Amino acid sequence: MNSPETLSLIDCHPSESSFREDVLDGLSREQKQIASKYLYDARGSKLFDRITTLEEYYPTRTEASIMRTEIDAMAEAIGKDTLLVEYGSGSSEKTRILLDRVSQNLQGYVPVDISRDHLMDAAARIASSYPDLDVRPVCADYTSSFPLPEFVEEAARIVVYFPGSTIGNFERDDAVAFLDRIAQAVGAGGGLLIGVDLRKDPDILHAAYNDREGVTARFNLNLLRRINRELNADFDLDAFRHEAVWRSDLGCIEMLLVSTKDQSVRVGEETFSFEKGESIHTEYSFKFTPEQFAEMASEAGFRIERVWTDDQDLFSIQYATVGAW
């Protein structure tokens, strides 16, 4: 099996040119926007890990609590000789709850993340903690196609693990298309174990995305820091503020970076003007009813088999399978 020192990485990290093209395109739109996946460079990933420990941020601890309570049922659903592929593995802390129970039954574990350094650190820790588990990290944008290790053919089935309700970062049509790509990747008989955040009191949501310590603000503003560093830009971080608002019309939290003055910003050879109060959209976080998510999953070819929730119905973990095509 792999040791932390000999982990074999499949590296499909997006190119700098892709980042530049997406940023220039997004800043040229009437509503300026930058895809949320670019929030997760090494520093952004560490800041997000900090967010998950905050008192106001309920999703991570609630999801972990559900997993601890229902882990036997989840392990039964995943089955034996399964290849477990985790999308957006991050620090893989919740994954340990799962691996403590199922690692001995897995064909292998494939963590997938866009932040290479963060991925390799987490994969090395997993490999060290589970020496008999074949760990094969993949650095990739999981919203696009990427290769799986060759040993995938040896597995009885593939199950994608997608915790944290990151599915909520996609608008509806994009979410269905993304779920469809997962269905194609796991194939008939494959499964999906996914975290799905639920509709709730907007005050709870507002507090979760506007924490008192300002960690979420630093996480959001770090995107501008990254653009400055990687794309030769001159964003003044003190001239933008973080804002996260509940959009009742859309059923989501919208995260923004708002210009605090009239200003111009250079990105490479391009210059962009901002009026005071003008914003850059950086993230949606949609919240679902169980019926809404089941409908989306069905359109992508999945059938919801199990739904586990906490006693306050703040969050859900759902298991879905793909039937024969």
Short mmCIF file of C-alpha atoms in Angstrom, two decimals:
data_model
loop_
_atom_site.label_atom_id
_atom_site.label_comp_id
_atom_site.label_asym_id
_atom_site.label_seq_id
_atom_site.Cartn_x
_atom_site.Cartn_y
_atom_site.Cartn_z
CA MET A 1 0.00 0.00 0.00
CA ASN A 2 1.01 3.64 -0.35
CA SER A 3 2.95 5.33 2.41
CA PRO A 4 2.66 9.10 2.95
CA GLU A 5 6.10 9.49 1.32
CA THR A 6 5.20 7.57 -1.84
CA LEU A 7 1.70 8.79 -2.62
CA SER A 8 1.04 8.70 -6.35
CA LEU A 9 -0.68 11.90 -7.46
CA ILE A 10 -2.75 12.27 -10.60
CA ASP A 11 -2.25 15.97 -11.30
CA CYS A 12 -4.90 17.68 -13.41
CA HIS A 13 -4.65 21.06 -11.70
CA PRO A 14 -6.28 23.81 -13.79
CA SER A 15 -3.76 25.96 -15.61
CA GLU A 16 -3.00 29.57 -14.70
CA SER A 17 -4.38 30.54 -18.11
CA SER A 18 -7.77 29.04 -17.19
CA PHE A 19 -7.81 31.06 -13.98
CA ARG A 20 -6.88 34.24 -15.85
CA GLU A 21 -9.49 33.69 -18.57
CA ASP A 22 -12.23 33.03 -16.02
CA VAL A 23 -11.34 36.08 -13.93
CA LEU A 24 -11.15 38.43 -16.92
CA ASP A 25 -14.43 37.08 -18.29
CA GLY A 26 -16.16 37.33 -14.92
CA LEU A 27 -15.03 40.89 -14.25
CA SER A 28 -16.22 41.95 -17.72
CA ARG A 29 -19.84 41.01 -17.00
CA GLU A 30 -22.56 43.41 -15.95
CA GLN A 31 -22.76 41.58 -12.61
CA LYS A 32 -19.10 40.91 -11.95
CA GLN A 33 -18.48 37.36 -10.77
CA ILE A 34 -15.72 34.85 -10.07
CA ALA A 35 -16.39 31.13 -9.66
CA SER A 36 -16.40 29.92 -6.07
CA LYS A 37 -13.90 27.14 -6.88
CA TYR A 38 -11.19 29.81 -7.03
CA LEU A 39 -11.69 30.62 -3.34
CA TYR A 40 -9.73 27.46 -2.51
CA ASP A 41 -6.04 28.13 -2.92
CA ALA A 42 -3.85 26.87 -0.07
CA ARG A 43 -4.63 29.86 2.17
CA GLY A 44 -8.31 29.83 1.26
CA SER A 45 -8.57 26.13 2.07
CA LYS A 46 -7.01 26.70 5.50
CA LEU A 47 -9.37 29.60 6.18
CA PHE A 48 -12.33 27.43 5.21
CA ASP A 49 -11.12 24.73 7.60
CA ARG A 50 -11.20 27.43 10.29
CA ILE A 51 -14.74 28.42 9.28
CA THR A 52 -15.94 24.87 9.87
CA THR A 53 -14.95 25.11 13.55
CA LEU A 54 -16.82 28.37 14.25
CA GLU A 55 -19.73 28.41 16.68
CA GLU A 56 -22.06 30.03 14.13
CA TYR A 57 -21.22 27.61 11.33
CA TYR A 58 -23.60 24.72 11.98
CA PRO A 59 -23.14 22.55 8.82
CA THR A 60 -19.87 20.80 9.66
CA ARG A 61 -20.60 19.80 13.26
CA THR A 62 -24.20 18.85 12.38
CA GLU A 63 -23.09 16.71 9.45
CA ALA A 64 -20.42 15.04 11.60
CA SER A 65 -23.01 14.33 14.30
CA ILE A 66 -25.34 12.68 11.78
CA MET A 67 -22.46 10.56 10.49
CA ARG A 68 -21.51 9.35 13.95
CA THR A 69 -25.11 8.42 14.70
CA GLU A 70 -25.86 6.72 11.37
CA ILE A 71 -22.44 5.39 10.37
CA ASP A 72 -23.45 1.72 10.42
CA ALA A 73 -26.30 2.34 7.98
CA MET A 74 -24.00 4.39 5.76
CA ALA A 75 -21.36 1.65 5.77
CA GLU A 76 -24.00 -0.90 4.79
CA ALA A 77 -25.09 1.31 1.90
CA ILE A 78 -21.51 1.75 0.64
CA GLY A 79 -20.87 -1.99 0.74
CA LYS A 80 -17.69 -4.00 0.21
CA ASP A 81 -14.92 -3.84 -2.42
CA THR A 82 -16.01 -0.30 -3.20
CA LEU A 83 -13.84 2.47 -4.60
CA LEU A 84 -14.63 5.56 -2.54
CA VAL A 85 -14.03 8.81 -4.44
CA GLU A 86 -14.32 12.00 -2.39
CA TYR A 87 -15.04 15.21 -4.29
CA GLY A 88 -13.60 18.32 -2.66
CA SER A 89 -11.85 16.36 0.06
CA GLY A 90 -10.34 19.41 1.79
CA SER A 91 -8.88 18.42 5.16
CA SER A 92 -10.81 15.09 5.07
CA GLU A 93 -11.76 15.37 8.74
CA LYS A 94 -15.35 14.13 8.27
CA THR A 95 -13.96 11.43 6.02
CA ARG A 96 -12.22 9.87 9.00
CA ILE A 97 -15.58 9.12 10.60
CA LEU A 98 -16.43 7.18 7.46
CA LEU A 99 -13.03 5.53 6.99
CA ASP A 100 -12.88 4.38 10.62
CA ARG A 101 -15.88 2.22 9.80
CA VAL A 102 -15.40 1.23 6.13
CA SER A 103 -11.68 1.44 5.27
CA GLN A 104 -11.15 -2.31 5.65
CA ASN A 105 -13.91 -2.97 3.12
CA LEU A 106 -12.74 -0.53 0.44
CA GLN A 107 -10.87 -1.28 -2.76
CA GLY A 108 -9.31 2.16 -2.43
CA TYR A 109 -9.84 5.80 -1.54
CA VAL A 110 -9.46 8.63 -4.06
CA PRO A 111 -9.52 12.15 -2.58
CA VAL A 112 -10.07 14.85 -5.22
CA ASP A 113 -9.37 18.52 -4.58
CA ILE A 114 -8.37 21.62 -6.56
CA SER A 115 -5.80 22.79 -3.97
CA ARG A 116 -2.73 20.61 -4.58
CA ASP A 117 -0.82 21.34 -1.38
CA HIS A 118 -3.89 21.00 0.82
CA LEU A 119 -4.82 17.75 -0.94
CA MET A 120 -1.40 16.16 -0.52
CA ASP A 121 -1.19 17.11 3.16
CA ALA A 122 -4.61 15.59 3.84
CA ALA A 123 -3.91 12.48 1.72
CA ALA A 124 -0.62 11.90 3.54
CA ARG A 125 -2.40 12.05 6.90
CA ILE A 126 -5.04 9.58 5.69
CA ALA A 127 -2.38 7.22 4.31
CA SER A 128 -0.54 7.35 7.64
CA SER A 129 -3.70 6.70 9.66
CA TYR A 130 -4.94 3.86 7.43
CA PRO A 131 -1.78 2.05 6.24
CA ASP A 132 -3.74 -0.81 4.65
CA LEU A 133 -5.88 1.54 2.54
CA ASP A 134 -4.79 2.31 -1.01
CA VAL A 135 -4.91 6.12 -1.19
CA ARG A 136 -4.64 7.72 -4.66
CA PRO A 137 -5.07 11.52 -4.63
CA VAL A 138 -6.24 13.41 -7.72
CA CYS A 139 -5.64 17.16 -8.03
CA ALA A 140 -8.42 18.40 -10.29
CA ASP A 141 -11.40 20.65 -10.72
CA TYR A 142 -14.04 18.05 -9.91
CA THR A 143 -16.70 20.08 -11.72
CA SER A 144 -15.02 18.94 -14.95
CA SER A 145 -14.01 15.49 -16.17
CA PHE A 146 -10.88 13.95 -14.66
CA PRO A 147 -9.25 10.49 -14.76
CA LEU A 148 -9.52 7.94 -11.98
CA PRO A 149 -6.65 5.59 -11.05
CA GLU A 150 -6.30 2.49 -13.21
CA PHE A 151 -7.28 0.19 -10.35
CA VAL A 152 -10.87 1.45 -10.63
CA GLU A 153 -11.67 -1.62 -12.74
CA GLU A 154 -10.87 -3.88 -9.79
CA ALA A 155 -13.63 -2.36 -7.66
CA ALA A 156 -17.06 -3.94 -7.38
CA ARG A 157 -18.61 -0.47 -7.57
CA ILE A 158 -17.81 3.21 -7.25
CA VAL A 159 -19.32 5.48 -4.61
CA VAL A 160 -18.73 9.23 -4.65
CA TYR A 161 -18.63 10.93 -1.26
CA PHE A 162 -19.52 14.62 -1.51
CA PRO A 163 -19.89 16.11 1.98
CA GLY A 164 -20.47 19.64 3.18
CA SER A 165 -23.41 20.59 0.96
CA THR A 166 -21.10 21.97 -1.72
CA ILE A 167 -23.87 20.96 -4.12
CA GLY A 168 -25.51 24.17 -2.92
CA ASN A 169 -22.83 26.23 -4.70
CA PHE A 170 -24.37 25.34 -8.07
CA GLU A 171 -27.39 27.00 -9.63
CA ARG A 172 -30.13 24.48 -10.34
CA ASP A 173 -29.37 23.56 -13.95
CA ASP A 174 -25.65 23.39 -13.20
CA ALA A 175 -26.35 21.23 -10.15
CA VAL A 176 -28.33 18.75 -12.23
CA ALA A 177 -25.58 18.68 -14.87
CA PHE A 178 -22.97 18.10 -12.16
CA LEU A 179 -24.98 15.28 -10.59
CA ASP A 180 -25.37 13.78 -14.06
CA ARG A 181 -21.56 13.77 -14.48
CA ILE A 182 -21.27 11.96 -11.14
CA ALA A 183 -23.88 9.42 -12.29
CA GLN A 184 -21.88 8.81 -15.46
CA ALA A 185 -18.66 8.45 -13.45
CA VAL A 186 -20.01 5.87 -10.98
CA GLY A 187 -22.08 4.01 -13.59
CA ALA A 188 -25.04 1.69 -13.13
CA GLY A 189 -25.11 0.37 -9.58
CA GLY A 190 -22.83 3.12 -8.34
CA GLY A 191 -23.68 5.37 -5.45
CA LEU A 192 -23.50 8.89 -4.07
CA LEU A 193 -23.24 9.79 -0.38
CA ILE A 194 -23.87 13.53 -0.25
CA GLY A 195 -24.37 16.30 2.28
CA VAL A 196 -27.40 18.49 1.55
CA ASP A 197 -28.10 21.61 3.59
CA LEU A 198 -31.78 22.20 4.38
CA ARG A 199 -34.03 25.26 4.42
CA LYS A 200 -34.13 26.97 7.83
CA ASP A 201 -34.51 30.25 9.69
CA PRO A 202 -32.65 32.95 7.68
CA ASP A 203 -31.19 34.33 10.94
CA ILE A 204 -29.28 31.07 11.44
CA LEU A 205 -27.98 31.30 7.88
CA HIS A 206 -26.98 34.95 8.20
CA ALA A 207 -24.96 34.25 11.33
CA ALA A 208 -23.25 31.25 9.72
CA TYR A 209 -21.94 33.30 6.77
CA ASN A 210 -21.20 36.52 8.69
CA ASP A 211 -19.30 35.19 11.70
CA ARG A 212 -18.28 37.48 14.54
CA GLU A 213 -14.56 36.70 14.16
CA GLY A 214 -14.58 37.72 10.50
CA VAL A 215 -13.06 34.46 9.25
CA THR A 216 -15.56 34.18 6.41
CA ALA A 217 -14.76 37.76 5.41
CA ARG A 218 -11.04 36.91 5.26
CA PHE A 219 -11.84 33.76 3.27
CA ASN A 220 -13.84 35.77 0.72
CA LEU A 221 -11.30 38.62 0.47
CA ASN A 222 -8.48 36.11 0.04
CA LEU A 223 -9.76 35.61 -3.51
CA LEU A 224 -8.60 39.14 -4.34
CA ARG A 225 -5.26 38.44 -2.65
CA ARG A 226 -4.89 35.35 -4.86
CA ILE A 227 -5.70 37.31 -8.02
CA ASN A 228 -3.09 39.92 -7.06
CA ARG A 229 -0.45 37.25 -6.50
CA GLU A 230 -1.13 34.97 -9.46
CA LEU A 231 -2.44 37.37 -12.11
CA ASN A 232 -0.39 40.52 -11.46
CA ALA A 233 -3.38 42.53 -10.24
CA ASP A 234 -3.62 45.48 -7.87
CA PHE A 235 -6.82 44.94 -5.86
CA ASP A 236 -6.81 47.01 -2.66
CA LEU A 237 -8.27 44.57 -0.13
CA ASP A 238 -9.10 47.46 2.20
CA ALA A 239 -11.36 48.92 -0.50
CA PHE A 240 -13.67 45.88 -0.59
CA ARG A 241 -15.86 44.36 2.09
CA HIS A 242 -17.40 40.92 2.50
CA GLU A 243 -21.17 40.63 2.38
CA ALA A 244 -23.36 37.53 2.66
CA VAL A 245 -27.12 37.97 2.26
CA TRP A 246 -30.12 35.63 2.27
CA ARG A 247 -31.89 35.70 -1.11
CA SER A 248 -35.42 34.55 -0.33
CA ASP A 249 -36.32 34.83 -4.04
CA LEU A 250 -33.67 32.23 -4.91
CA GLY A 251 -33.53 30.22 -1.68
CA CYS A 252 -29.84 30.81 -1.12
CA ILE A 253 -27.13 32.75 0.63
CA GLU A 254 -25.27 34.95 -1.85
CA MET A 255 -21.69 35.90 -1.03
CA LEU A 256 -20.29 39.13 -2.45
CA LEU A 257 -17.24 41.37 -2.40
CA VAL A 258 -18.49 44.96 -2.38
CA SER A 259 -16.46 47.97 -3.49
CA THR A 260 -16.40 50.65 -0.77
CA LYS A 261 -15.53 53.46 -3.20
CA ASP A 262 -15.29 54.40 -6.87
CA GLN A 263 -12.07 52.81 -8.09
CA SER A 264 -10.20 51.15 -10.94
CA VAL A 265 -8.41 47.80 -10.66
CA ARG A 266 -5.78 46.41 -12.99
CA VAL A 267 -5.55 42.68 -13.73
CA GLY A 268 -2.55 42.08 -15.96
CA GLU A 269 -3.06 44.31 -18.98
CA GLU A 270 -6.79 44.85 -18.34
CA THR A 271 -8.41 47.56 -16.22
CA PHE A 272 -11.84 47.31 -14.58
CA SER A 273 -13.88 50.14 -13.07
CA PHE A 274 -15.94 49.79 -9.89
CA GLU A 275 -18.53 52.17 -8.60
CA LYS A 276 -19.04 52.51 -4.87
CA GLY A 277 -21.39 49.69 -3.82
CA GLU A 278 -20.73 47.60 -6.93
CA SER A 279 -20.10 43.94 -6.14
CA ILE A 280 -18.32 40.82 -7.32
CA HIS A 281 -20.44 37.71 -6.86
CA THR A 282 -18.26 34.91 -5.44
CA GLU A 283 -20.61 32.20 -4.21
CA TYR A 284 -24.15 30.91 -3.99
CA SER A 285 -25.10 28.54 -1.18
CA PHE A 286 -28.53 27.10 -1.99
CA LYS A 287 -30.60 25.43 0.71
CA PHE A 288 -33.03 22.66 -0.21
CA THR A 289 -36.14 20.88 0.90
CA PRO A 290 -35.82 17.07 0.65
CA GLU A 291 -38.32 17.14 -2.21
CA GLN A 292 -36.30 19.71 -4.16
CA PHE A 293 -33.10 17.71 -3.94
CA ALA A 294 -34.84 14.42 -4.78
CA GLU A 295 -36.24 16.01 -7.94
CA MET A 296 -32.82 17.26 -9.01
CA ALA A 297 -31.20 13.90 -8.31
CA SER A 298 -33.89 12.10 -10.29
CA GLU A 299 -33.28 14.31 -13.31
CA ALA A 300 -29.61 13.27 -13.16
CA GLY A 301 -30.40 9.54 -13.01
CA PHE A 302 -30.16 9.01 -9.25
CA ARG A 303 -32.72 7.47 -6.93
CA ILE A 304 -32.63 8.59 -3.29
CA GLU A 305 -32.39 5.48 -1.12
CA ARG A 306 -31.83 6.93 2.36
CA VAL A 307 -32.05 10.35 4.02
CA TRP A 308 -30.53 10.96 7.44
CA THR A 309 -31.09 14.23 9.35
CA ASP A 310 -30.38 15.74 12.75
CA ASP A 311 -33.16 16.25 15.30
CA GLN A 312 -33.59 19.92 14.29
CA ASP A 313 -33.65 19.19 10.53
CA LEU A 314 -30.81 21.61 9.93
CA PHE A 315 -28.86 19.32 7.62
CA SER A 316 -29.17 16.02 5.78
CA ILE A 317 -26.92 13.29 4.46
CA GLN A 318 -28.46 11.39 1.57
CA TYR A 319 -27.54 8.17 -0.22
CA ALA A 320 -28.53 7.75 -3.86
CA THR A 321 -27.90 5.06 -6.46
CA VAL A 322 -27.84 4.90 -10.23
CA GLY A 323 -30.11 2.38 -11.91
CA ALA A 324 -29.47 0.64 -15.21
CA TRP A 325 -29.58 2.87 -18.27
#
